[in-house]
Amino acid sequence: MANTAWRSVRARCPYYIRSNDWCITCQGIHDGEEIRRKLPGPAACDEQFRRYCAMHYTACPIYQMIDSADSE
């Protein structure tokens, strides 16, 4: 298992909670809920994290879903 602790330091998305080699966990739509996105493998998980969680989080489909639910 790879060390993914660096992600918690680099995450910019306000909905990011944690991640491991295969999954990224985000805040859910309602209090106490979480959304876990399981990716095809560690490389895909790293790519997803770097693209959205650490940089362009407003372009992430999960962010957009949560953000639109918050504004309703």
PDB file of C-alpha atoms in Angstrom:
ATOM      1  CA  MET A   1       0.000   0.000   0.000  1.00  0.00           C
ATOM      2  CA  ALA A   2       1.361   3.395  -0.989  1.00  0.00           C
ATOM      3  CA  ASN A   3       1.685   6.261   1.452  1.00  0.00           C
ATOM      4  CA  THR A   4      -1.138   8.690   0.627  1.00  0.00           C
ATOM      5  CA  ALA A   5      -0.738  10.985   3.671  1.00  0.00           C
ATOM      6  CA  TRP A   6       0.608  13.726   1.366  1.00  0.00           C
ATOM      7  CA  ARG A   7      -2.884  14.104  -0.068  1.00  0.00           C
ATOM      8  CA  SER A   8      -4.372  15.505   3.127  1.00  0.00           C
ATOM      9  CA  VAL A   9      -1.809  18.330   2.978  1.00  0.00           C
ATOM     10  CA  ARG A  10      -2.340  19.059  -0.726  1.00  0.00           C
ATOM     11  CA  ALA A  11      -6.131  18.828  -0.885  1.00  0.00           C
ATOM     12  CA  ARG A  12      -7.778  22.159  -1.695  1.00  0.00           C
ATOM     13  CA  CYS A  13     -11.342  20.947  -2.137  1.00  0.00           C
ATOM     14  CA  PRO A  14     -13.500  21.853   0.866  1.00  0.00           C
ATOM     15  CA  TYR A  15     -15.429  18.576   0.482  1.00  0.00           C
ATOM     16  CA  TYR A  16     -12.362  16.290   0.548  1.00  0.00           C
ATOM     17  CA  ILE A  17     -12.189  14.058   3.640  1.00  0.00           C
ATOM     18  CA  ARG A  18      -9.574  11.345   3.003  1.00  0.00           C
ATOM     19  CA  SER A  19      -8.249   8.881   0.450  1.00  0.00           C
ATOM     20  CA  ASN A  20      -6.275   5.689   0.025  1.00  0.00           C
ATOM     21  CA  ASP A  21      -4.763   3.873  -2.950  1.00  0.00           C
ATOM     22  CA  TRP A  22      -8.119   3.134  -4.597  1.00  0.00           C
ATOM     23  CA  CYS A  23     -10.723   5.536  -3.126  1.00  0.00           C
ATOM     24  CA  ILE A  24     -11.336   9.213  -2.538  1.00  0.00           C
ATOM     25  CA  THR A  25     -13.868  10.054   0.166  1.00  0.00           C
ATOM     26  CA  CYS A  26     -15.760  13.329   0.099  1.00  0.00           C
ATOM     27  CA  GLN A  27     -18.412  14.978   2.224  1.00  0.00           C
ATOM     28  CA  GLY A  28     -21.918  13.850   1.311  1.00  0.00           C
ATOM     29  CA  ILE A  29     -24.920  15.945   0.440  1.00  0.00           C
ATOM     30  CA  HIS A  30     -26.473  15.680   3.934  1.00  0.00           C
ATOM     31  CA  ASP A  31     -24.824  15.994   7.352  1.00  0.00           C
ATOM     32  CA  GLY A  32     -23.009  12.838   8.365  1.00  0.00           C
ATOM     33  CA  GLU A  33     -22.950  11.385   4.847  1.00  0.00           C
ATOM     34  CA  GLU A  34     -19.858  10.552   2.831  1.00  0.00           C
ATOM     35  CA  ILE A  35     -19.365   9.841  -0.850  1.00  0.00           C
ATOM     36  CA  ARG A  36     -16.665   7.302  -1.656  1.00  0.00           C
ATOM     37  CA  ARG A  37     -15.400   7.147  -5.198  1.00  0.00           C
ATOM     38  CA  LYS A  38     -13.609   3.887  -5.985  1.00  0.00           C
ATOM     39  CA  LEU A  39     -11.268   4.215  -8.941  1.00  0.00           C
ATOM     40  CA  PRO A  40      -9.794   1.515 -11.216  1.00  0.00           C
ATOM     41  CA  GLY A  41      -6.383   1.572  -9.510  1.00  0.00           C
ATOM     42  CA  PRO A  42      -3.779   3.613  -7.651  1.00  0.00           C
ATOM     43  CA  ALA A  43      -2.609   5.509 -10.753  1.00  0.00           C
ATOM     44  CA  ALA A  44      -6.182   6.555 -11.571  1.00  0.00           C
ATOM     45  CA  CYS A  45      -6.726   7.596  -7.959  1.00  0.00           C
ATOM     46  CA  ASP A  46      -3.553   9.727  -7.995  1.00  0.00           C
ATOM     47  CA  GLU A  47      -4.615  11.333 -11.276  1.00  0.00           C
ATOM     48  CA  GLN A  48      -8.114  12.065  -9.990  1.00  0.00           C
ATOM     49  CA  PHE A  49      -6.719  13.564  -6.795  1.00  0.00           C
ATOM     50  CA  ARG A  50      -4.140  15.725  -8.572  1.00  0.00           C
ATOM     51  CA  ARG A  51      -6.620  16.952 -11.193  1.00  0.00           C
ATOM     52  CA  TYR A  52      -9.578  17.749  -8.955  1.00  0.00           C
ATOM     53  CA  CYS A  53      -8.921  17.546  -5.213  1.00  0.00           C
ATOM     54  CA  ALA A  54      -5.587  19.361  -5.338  1.00  0.00           C
ATOM     55  CA  MET A  55      -6.229  21.783  -8.187  1.00  0.00           C
ATOM     56  CA  HIS A  56      -9.434  22.307 -10.135  1.00  0.00           C
ATOM     57  CA  TYR A  57     -11.930  21.092  -7.555  1.00  0.00           C
ATOM     58  CA  THR A  58     -14.776  23.266  -8.873  1.00  0.00           C
ATOM     59  CA  ALA A  59     -14.617  21.226 -12.109  1.00  0.00           C
ATOM     60  CA  CYS A  60     -15.107  17.939 -10.222  1.00  0.00           C
ATOM     61  CA  PRO A  61     -18.530  16.323 -10.769  1.00  0.00           C
ATOM     62  CA  ILE A  62     -18.734  15.369  -7.072  1.00  0.00           C
ATOM     63  CA  TYR A  63     -17.981  18.953  -5.992  1.00  0.00           C
ATOM     64  CA  GLN A  64     -20.584  20.307  -8.416  1.00  0.00           C
ATOM     65  CA  MET A  65     -23.233  17.889  -7.142  1.00  0.00           C
ATOM     66  CA  ILE A  66     -22.596  18.777  -3.486  1.00  0.00           C
ATOM     67  CA  ASP A  67     -22.308  22.495  -4.201  1.00  0.00           C
ATOM     68  CA  SER A  68     -25.581  22.583  -6.130  1.00  0.00           C
ATOM     69  CA  ALA A  69     -27.343  20.690  -3.315  1.00  0.00           C
ATOM     70  CA  ASP A  70     -25.968  23.204  -0.765  1.00  0.00           C
ATOM     71  CA  SER A  71     -27.355  26.138  -2.739  1.00  0.00           C
ATOM     72  CA  GLU A  72     -30.882  24.712  -2.930  1.00  0.00           C
TER      73      GLU A  72
END
